[in-house]
C-alpha positions as CSV (number, residue, x, y, z in Angstrom):
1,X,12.2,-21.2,120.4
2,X,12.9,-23.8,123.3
3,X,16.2,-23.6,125.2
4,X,18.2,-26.7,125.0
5,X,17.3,-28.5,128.7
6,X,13.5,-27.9,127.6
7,X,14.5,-30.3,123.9
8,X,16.0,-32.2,126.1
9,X,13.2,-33.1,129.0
10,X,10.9,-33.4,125.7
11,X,12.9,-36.4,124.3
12,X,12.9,-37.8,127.6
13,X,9.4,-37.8,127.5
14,X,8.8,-39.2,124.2
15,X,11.3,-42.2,124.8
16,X,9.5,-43.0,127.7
17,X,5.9,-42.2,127.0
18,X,6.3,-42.7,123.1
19,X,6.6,-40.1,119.9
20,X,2.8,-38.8,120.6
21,X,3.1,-37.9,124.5
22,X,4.0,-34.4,123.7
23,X,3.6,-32.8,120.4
24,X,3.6,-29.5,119.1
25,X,0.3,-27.6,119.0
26,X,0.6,-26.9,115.6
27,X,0.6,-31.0,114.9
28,X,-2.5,-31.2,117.0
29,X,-4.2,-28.6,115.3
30,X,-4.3,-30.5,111.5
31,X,-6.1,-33.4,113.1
32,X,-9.2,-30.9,114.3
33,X,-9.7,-29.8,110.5
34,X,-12.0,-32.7,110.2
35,X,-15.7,-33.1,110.0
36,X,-18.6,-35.1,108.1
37,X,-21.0,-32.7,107.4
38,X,-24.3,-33.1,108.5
39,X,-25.8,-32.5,105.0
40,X,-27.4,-29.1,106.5
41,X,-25.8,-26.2,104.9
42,X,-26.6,-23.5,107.4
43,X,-25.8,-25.8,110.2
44,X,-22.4,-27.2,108.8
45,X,-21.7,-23.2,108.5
46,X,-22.4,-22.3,112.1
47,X,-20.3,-25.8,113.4
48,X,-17.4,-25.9,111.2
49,X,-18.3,-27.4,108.2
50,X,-19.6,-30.8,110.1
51,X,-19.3,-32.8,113.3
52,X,-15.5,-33.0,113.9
53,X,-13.7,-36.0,114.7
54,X,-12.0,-37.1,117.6
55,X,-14.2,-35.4,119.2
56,X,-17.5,-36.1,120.8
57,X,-20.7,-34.9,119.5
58,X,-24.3,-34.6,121.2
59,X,-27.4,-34.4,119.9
60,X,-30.7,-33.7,122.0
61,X,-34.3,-33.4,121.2
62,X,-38.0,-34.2,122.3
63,X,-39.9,-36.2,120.6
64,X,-39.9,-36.4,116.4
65,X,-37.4,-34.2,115.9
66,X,-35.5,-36.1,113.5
67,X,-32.3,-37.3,116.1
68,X,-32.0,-40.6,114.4
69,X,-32.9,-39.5,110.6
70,X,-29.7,-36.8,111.0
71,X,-27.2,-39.0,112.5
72,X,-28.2,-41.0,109.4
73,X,-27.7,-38.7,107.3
74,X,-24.3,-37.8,108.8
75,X,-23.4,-41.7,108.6
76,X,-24.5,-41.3,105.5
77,X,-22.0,-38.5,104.5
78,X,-19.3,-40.3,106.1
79,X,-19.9,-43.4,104.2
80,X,-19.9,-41.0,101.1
81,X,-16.1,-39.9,101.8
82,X,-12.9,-41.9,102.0
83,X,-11.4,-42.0,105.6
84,X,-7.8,-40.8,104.5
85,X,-8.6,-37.5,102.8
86,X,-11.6,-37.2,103.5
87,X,-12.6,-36.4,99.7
88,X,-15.7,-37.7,97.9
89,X,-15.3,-40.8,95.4
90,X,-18.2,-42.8,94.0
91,X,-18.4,-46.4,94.2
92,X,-21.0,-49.4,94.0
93,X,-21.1,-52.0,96.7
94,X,-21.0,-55.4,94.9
95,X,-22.6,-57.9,97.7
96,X,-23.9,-58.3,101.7
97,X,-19.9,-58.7,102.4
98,X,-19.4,-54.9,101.6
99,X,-17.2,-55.5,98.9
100,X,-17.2,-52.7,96.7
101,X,-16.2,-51.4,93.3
102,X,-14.6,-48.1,92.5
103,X,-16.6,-46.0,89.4
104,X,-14.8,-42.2,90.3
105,X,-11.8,-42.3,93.1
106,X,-10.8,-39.8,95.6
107,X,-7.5,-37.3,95.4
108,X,-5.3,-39.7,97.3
109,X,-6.3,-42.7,95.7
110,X,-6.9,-44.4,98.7
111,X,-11.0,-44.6,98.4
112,X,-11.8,-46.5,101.6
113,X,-14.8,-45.3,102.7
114,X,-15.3,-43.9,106.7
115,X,-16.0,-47.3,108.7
116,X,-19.2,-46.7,110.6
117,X,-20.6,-48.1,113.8
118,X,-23.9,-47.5,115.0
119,X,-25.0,-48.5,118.6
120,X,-29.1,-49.4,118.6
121,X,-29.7,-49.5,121.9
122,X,-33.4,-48.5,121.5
123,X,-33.2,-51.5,118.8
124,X,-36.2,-49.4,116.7
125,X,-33.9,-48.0,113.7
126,X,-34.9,-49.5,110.2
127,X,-31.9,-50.7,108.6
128,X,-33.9,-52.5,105.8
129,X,-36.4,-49.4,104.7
130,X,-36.0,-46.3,106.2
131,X,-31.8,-46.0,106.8
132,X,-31.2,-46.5,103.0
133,X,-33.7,-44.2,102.0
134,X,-31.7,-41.4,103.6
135,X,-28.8,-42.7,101.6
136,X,-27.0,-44.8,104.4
137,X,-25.5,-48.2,103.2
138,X,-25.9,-50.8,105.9
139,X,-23.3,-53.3,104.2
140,X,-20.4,-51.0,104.7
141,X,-21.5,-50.4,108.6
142,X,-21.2,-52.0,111.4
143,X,-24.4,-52.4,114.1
144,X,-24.4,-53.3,117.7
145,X,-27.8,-53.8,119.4
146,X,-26.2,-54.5,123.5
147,X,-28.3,-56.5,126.3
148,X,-27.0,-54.4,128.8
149,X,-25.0,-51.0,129.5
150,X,-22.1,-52.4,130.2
151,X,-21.8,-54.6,127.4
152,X,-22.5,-51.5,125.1
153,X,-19.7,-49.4,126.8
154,X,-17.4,-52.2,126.5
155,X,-17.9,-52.8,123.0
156,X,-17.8,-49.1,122.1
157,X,-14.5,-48.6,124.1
158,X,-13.1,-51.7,122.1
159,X,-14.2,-50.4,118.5
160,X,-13.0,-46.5,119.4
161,X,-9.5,-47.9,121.3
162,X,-8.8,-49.9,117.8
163,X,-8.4,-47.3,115.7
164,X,-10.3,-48.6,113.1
165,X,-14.1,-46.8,113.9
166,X,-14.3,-43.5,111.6
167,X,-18.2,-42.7,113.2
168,X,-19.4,-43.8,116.1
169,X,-23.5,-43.2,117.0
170,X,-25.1,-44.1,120.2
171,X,-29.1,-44.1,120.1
172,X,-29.5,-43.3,122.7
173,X,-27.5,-43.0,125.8
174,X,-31.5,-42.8,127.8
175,X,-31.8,-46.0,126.6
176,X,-28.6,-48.1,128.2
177,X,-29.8,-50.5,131.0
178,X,-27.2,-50.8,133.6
179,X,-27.1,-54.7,134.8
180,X,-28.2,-54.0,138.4
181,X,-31.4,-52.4,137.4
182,X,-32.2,-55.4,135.1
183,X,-31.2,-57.9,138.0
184,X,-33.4,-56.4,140.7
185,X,-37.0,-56.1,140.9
186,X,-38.4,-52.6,139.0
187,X,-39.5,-51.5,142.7
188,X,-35.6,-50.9,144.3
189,X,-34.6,-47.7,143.0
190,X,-31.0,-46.7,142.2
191,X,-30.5,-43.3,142.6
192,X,-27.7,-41.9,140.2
193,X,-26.9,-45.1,138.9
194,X,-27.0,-44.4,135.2
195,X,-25.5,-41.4,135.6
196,X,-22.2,-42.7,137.5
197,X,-22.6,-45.2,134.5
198,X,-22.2,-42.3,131.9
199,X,-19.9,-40.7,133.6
200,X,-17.2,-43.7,133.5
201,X,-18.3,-43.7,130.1
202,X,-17.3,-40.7,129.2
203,X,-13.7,-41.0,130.9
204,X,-13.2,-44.2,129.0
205,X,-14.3,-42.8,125.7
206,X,-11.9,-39.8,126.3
207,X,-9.0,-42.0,127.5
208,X,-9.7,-44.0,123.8
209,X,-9.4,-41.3,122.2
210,X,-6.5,-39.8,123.5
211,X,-4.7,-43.4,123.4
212,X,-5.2,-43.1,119.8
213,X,-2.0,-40.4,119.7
214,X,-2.4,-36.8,119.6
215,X,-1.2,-36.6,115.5
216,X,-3.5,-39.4,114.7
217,X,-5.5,-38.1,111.6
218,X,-7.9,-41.1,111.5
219,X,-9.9,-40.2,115.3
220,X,-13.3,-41.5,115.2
221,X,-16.5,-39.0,115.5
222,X,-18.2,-40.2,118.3
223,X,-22.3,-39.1,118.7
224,X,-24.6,-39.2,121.6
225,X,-28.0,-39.0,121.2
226,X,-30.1,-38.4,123.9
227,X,-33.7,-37.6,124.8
228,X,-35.4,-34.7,126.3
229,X,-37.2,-35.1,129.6
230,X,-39.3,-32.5,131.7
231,X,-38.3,-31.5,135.5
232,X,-41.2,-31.7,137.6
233,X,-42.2,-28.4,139.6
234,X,-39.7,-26.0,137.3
235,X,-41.8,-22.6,137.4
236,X,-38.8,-20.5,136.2
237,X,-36.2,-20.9,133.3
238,X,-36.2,-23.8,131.2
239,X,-37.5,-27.0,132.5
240,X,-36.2,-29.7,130.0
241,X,-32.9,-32.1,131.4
242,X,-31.2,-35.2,129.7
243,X,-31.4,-38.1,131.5
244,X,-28.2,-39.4,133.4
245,X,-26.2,-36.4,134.3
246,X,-23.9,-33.9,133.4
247,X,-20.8,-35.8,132.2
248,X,-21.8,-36.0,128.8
249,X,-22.6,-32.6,128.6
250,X,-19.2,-31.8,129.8
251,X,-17.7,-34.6,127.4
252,X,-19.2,-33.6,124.4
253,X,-17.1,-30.7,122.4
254,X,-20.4,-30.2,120.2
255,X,-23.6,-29.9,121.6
256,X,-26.8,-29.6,119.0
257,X,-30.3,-29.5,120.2
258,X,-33.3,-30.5,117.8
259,X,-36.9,-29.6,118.1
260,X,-40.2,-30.7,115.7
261,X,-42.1,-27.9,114.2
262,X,-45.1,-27.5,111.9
263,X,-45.9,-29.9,109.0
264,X,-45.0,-29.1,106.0
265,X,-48.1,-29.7,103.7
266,X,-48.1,-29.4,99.9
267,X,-50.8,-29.7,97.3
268,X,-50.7,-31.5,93.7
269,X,-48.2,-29.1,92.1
270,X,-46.0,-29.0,95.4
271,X,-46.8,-25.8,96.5
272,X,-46.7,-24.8,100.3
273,X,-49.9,-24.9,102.0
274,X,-50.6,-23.9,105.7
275,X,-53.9,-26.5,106.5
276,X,-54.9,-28.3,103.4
277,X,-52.8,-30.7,101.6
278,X,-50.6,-33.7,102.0
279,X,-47.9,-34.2,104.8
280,X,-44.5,-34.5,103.2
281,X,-42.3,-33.4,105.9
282,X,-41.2,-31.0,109.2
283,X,-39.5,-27.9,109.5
284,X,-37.1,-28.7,112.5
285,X,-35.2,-26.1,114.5
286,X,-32.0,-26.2,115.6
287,X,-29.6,-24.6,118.0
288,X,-26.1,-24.8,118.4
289,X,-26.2,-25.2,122.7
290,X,-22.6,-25.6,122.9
291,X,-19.9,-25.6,120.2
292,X,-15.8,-25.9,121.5
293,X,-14.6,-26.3,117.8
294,X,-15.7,-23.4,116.2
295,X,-17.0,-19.8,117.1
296,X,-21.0,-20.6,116.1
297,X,-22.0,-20.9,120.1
298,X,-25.5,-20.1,119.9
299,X,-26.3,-20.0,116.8
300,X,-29.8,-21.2,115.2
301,X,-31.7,-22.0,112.0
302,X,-34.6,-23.9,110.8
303,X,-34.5,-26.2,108.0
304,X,-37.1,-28.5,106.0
305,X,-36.6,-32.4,106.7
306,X,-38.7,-34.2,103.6
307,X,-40.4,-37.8,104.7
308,X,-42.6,-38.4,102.1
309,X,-41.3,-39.8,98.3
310,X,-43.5,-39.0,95.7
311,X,-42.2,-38.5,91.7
312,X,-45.0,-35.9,91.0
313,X,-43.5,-33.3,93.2
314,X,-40.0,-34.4,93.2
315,X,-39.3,-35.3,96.7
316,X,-37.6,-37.7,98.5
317,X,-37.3,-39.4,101.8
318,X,-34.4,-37.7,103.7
319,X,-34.6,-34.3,101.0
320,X,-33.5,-31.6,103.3
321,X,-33.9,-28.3,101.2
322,X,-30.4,-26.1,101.8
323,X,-31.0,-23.5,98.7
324,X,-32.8,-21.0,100.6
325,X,-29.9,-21.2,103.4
326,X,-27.6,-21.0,101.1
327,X,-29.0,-18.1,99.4
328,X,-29.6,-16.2,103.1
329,X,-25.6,-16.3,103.3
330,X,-25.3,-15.4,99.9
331,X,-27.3,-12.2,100.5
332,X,-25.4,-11.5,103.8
333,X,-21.7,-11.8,102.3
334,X,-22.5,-10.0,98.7
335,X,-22.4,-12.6,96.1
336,X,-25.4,-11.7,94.7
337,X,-27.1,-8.1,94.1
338,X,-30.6,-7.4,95.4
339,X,-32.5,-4.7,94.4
340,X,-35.8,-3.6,95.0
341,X,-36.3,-6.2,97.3
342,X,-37.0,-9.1,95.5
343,X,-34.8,-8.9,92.5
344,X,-31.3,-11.1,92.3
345,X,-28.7,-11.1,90.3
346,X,-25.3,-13.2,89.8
347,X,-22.6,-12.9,87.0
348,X,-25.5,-11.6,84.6
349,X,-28.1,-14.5,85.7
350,X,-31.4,-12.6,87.0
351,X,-34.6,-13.6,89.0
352,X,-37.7,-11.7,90.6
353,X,-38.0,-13.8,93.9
354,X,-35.7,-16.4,95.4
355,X,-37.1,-19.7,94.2
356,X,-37.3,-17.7,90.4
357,X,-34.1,-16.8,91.4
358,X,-32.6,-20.2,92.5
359,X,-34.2,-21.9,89.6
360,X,-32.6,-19.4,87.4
361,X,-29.1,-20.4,88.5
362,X,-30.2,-24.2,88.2
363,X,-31.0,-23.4,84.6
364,X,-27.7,-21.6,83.4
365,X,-25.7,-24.4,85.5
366,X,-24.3,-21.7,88.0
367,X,-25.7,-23.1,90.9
368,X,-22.5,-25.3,91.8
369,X,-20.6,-22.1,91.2
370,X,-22.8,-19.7,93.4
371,X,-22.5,-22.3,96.0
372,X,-18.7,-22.5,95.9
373,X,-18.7,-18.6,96.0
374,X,-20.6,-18.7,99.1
375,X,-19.1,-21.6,101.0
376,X,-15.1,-19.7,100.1
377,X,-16.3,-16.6,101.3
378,X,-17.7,-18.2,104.6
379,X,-14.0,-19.4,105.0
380,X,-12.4,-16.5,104.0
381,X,-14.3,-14.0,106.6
382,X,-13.8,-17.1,109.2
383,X,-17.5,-17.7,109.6
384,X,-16.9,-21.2,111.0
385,X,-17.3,-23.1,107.9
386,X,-14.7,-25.8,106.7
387,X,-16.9,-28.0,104.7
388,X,-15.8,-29.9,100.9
389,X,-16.2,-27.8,98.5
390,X,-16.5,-31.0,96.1
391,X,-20.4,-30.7,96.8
């Protein structure tokens, strides 16, 4: 395809730049197959199949809408799959050290699992209770809780430059101090200050990276959470902003925004009540505000986040509830018959209703199959899915 003076300038550039500083796109384009699912079906489906990596990732909200609890849940995911192939394996961690023991291994043998940092800049995530409840494994990860901005940037420049980071969270980016606002009194104001801070931030971060070669298959996911504030005197459009600046809204490749909605309330045989009942949980919305590595810009869904365990309805901590989403794509791409309305049917497996349904399928053991169905036909029709189908 190239004429000879163009094969020519392009070795001259890789012996002086190196073997990475100008690649074919078609090289490039196996390293952005990655992701870690979030553990949401219907949002995996409209991002890809999961946050990607080496990319960066940002995730908004107001207040209680589960920020944290996800990226937990995505750390968790990460933690589930080794970083070579990204496959699932199973494993038990032996001790504190993180030394583990292999019960089921991955397809390429390898079973190291994703190496995951998490940034507590707030300091208020529960490593002891809450994180393992939602299934992540604080002896495998890596935590950094930095006195200042500047120490957190430096550390998370370090850990992403190495090479050796698979997930990289940041809780939260309104919560880095920058050093001249801690050394002078509250009253000075520094107009702009942390957003010139996040902005260096970002152009480090995508300088690491880059450094790490474009054909480099083990990138780290990097992800930003950040709060939602309110503009004062907006009367028009929307009035919510995220504090310090625009960078990392240009940064990020992903942008998902979170918002808390009504309880979720069940009685003693764990059926949905509107007022009465016991709090177990949230529906949360979702919305996908910006998405560069995948056509799902956008795109929205609600989904049920569980934060009550109790054996007597069978629910957990962390139990987010992906078989009616599931089902909604099943209905949309064909894979199982409706009629009437309300009546299902798959490969001679028959329900009135969609929990009837859906327990149906759990009953005959085709509810792995029905899911496999649905998550190949997303691919095939290039509905922005590209999650394991190991699940």
């Amino acid at each position: 395809v190239w004429s000879a003076s163009t094969r020519t300038l392009i070795q001259e550039i890789r012996k002086k730049f190196g073997d990475d500083a100008i690649v074919r796109g078609s090289e490039v384009a196996q390293t952005q197959r990655i992701r870690i699912p979030t553990g949401i079906f219907a949002l995996d489906a409209a991002v890809g199949g999961g946050i990607p990596k080496g990319r960066v990732t940002l995730v908004t909200g107001g207040f209680s809408a589960t920020k944290t609890s996800i990226c937990l849940k995505i750390a968790a995911e990460a933690q589930k799959r080794c970083r070579y192939c990204m496959g699932l394996f199973k494993y038990e961690v032996l001790n504190e050290e993180g030394d583990i023991k292999i019960i089921r291994p991955c397809k390429c043998g390898e079973s190291i699992p994703n190496m995951v940092i998490y940034a507590d800049v707030e300091g208020t995530v529960d490593f002891y209770d809450y994180a393992p409840k939602l299934g992540f494994d604080p002896r495998i990860a890596l935590v950094t809780q930095p006195d200042y901005a500047e120490q957190g940037i430096d550390v998370i420049d370090a850990l992403v430059r190495s090479g050796d980071a698979d997930l990289v969270i940041v809780d939260s980016i309104a919560a880095l101090v920058p050093t001249t606002e801690i050394e002078k009194s509250a009253e000075k104001w520094q107009q702009g200050l942390g957003a010139r801070l996040i902005n260096k931030f970002c152009r480090k971060l995508s300088s690491g990276l880059n450094s790490l070669g474009a054909r480099n298959m083990q990138k780290p996911a990097v992800v930003f959470i950040n709060q939602e504030r309110m503009m004062i005197g907006i009367m028009y459009g929307d009035p919510t902003v995220i504090p310090f600046g625009k960078g990392q809204e240009f940064t990020a490749s992903l942008w998902i925004v979170l918002k808390a909605g009504k309880p979720i309330r069940m009685d003693e045989r764990g059926r949905r009540l509107e007022q009465k009942g016991e709090v177990v949980g949230q529906t949360i919305s979702w919305k996908v505000k910006k998405n560069k590595v995948s056509p799902g810009q956008g795109k929205t869904g609600l989904f049920d986040f569980i934060t009550l365990t109790s054996k007597k309805l069978r629910i957990k901590t962390g139990d987010v509830d992906n078989r009616e989403q599931i089902l909604g794509y099943a209905k949309v791409l064909g894979v199982v018959e409706v009629s009437g309305g309300a009546h299902y049917s798959y490969q001679g497996t028959k329900g009135h209703g969609e929990r009837k349904f859906i327990y149906a399928l759990r009953k005959a053991r085709k509810w792995n199959q029905f899911k496999r169905d649905v998550t190949r036909l997303i691919q095939a029709q290039n509905l922005a899915y590209g999650g394991n189908e190991e699940e």
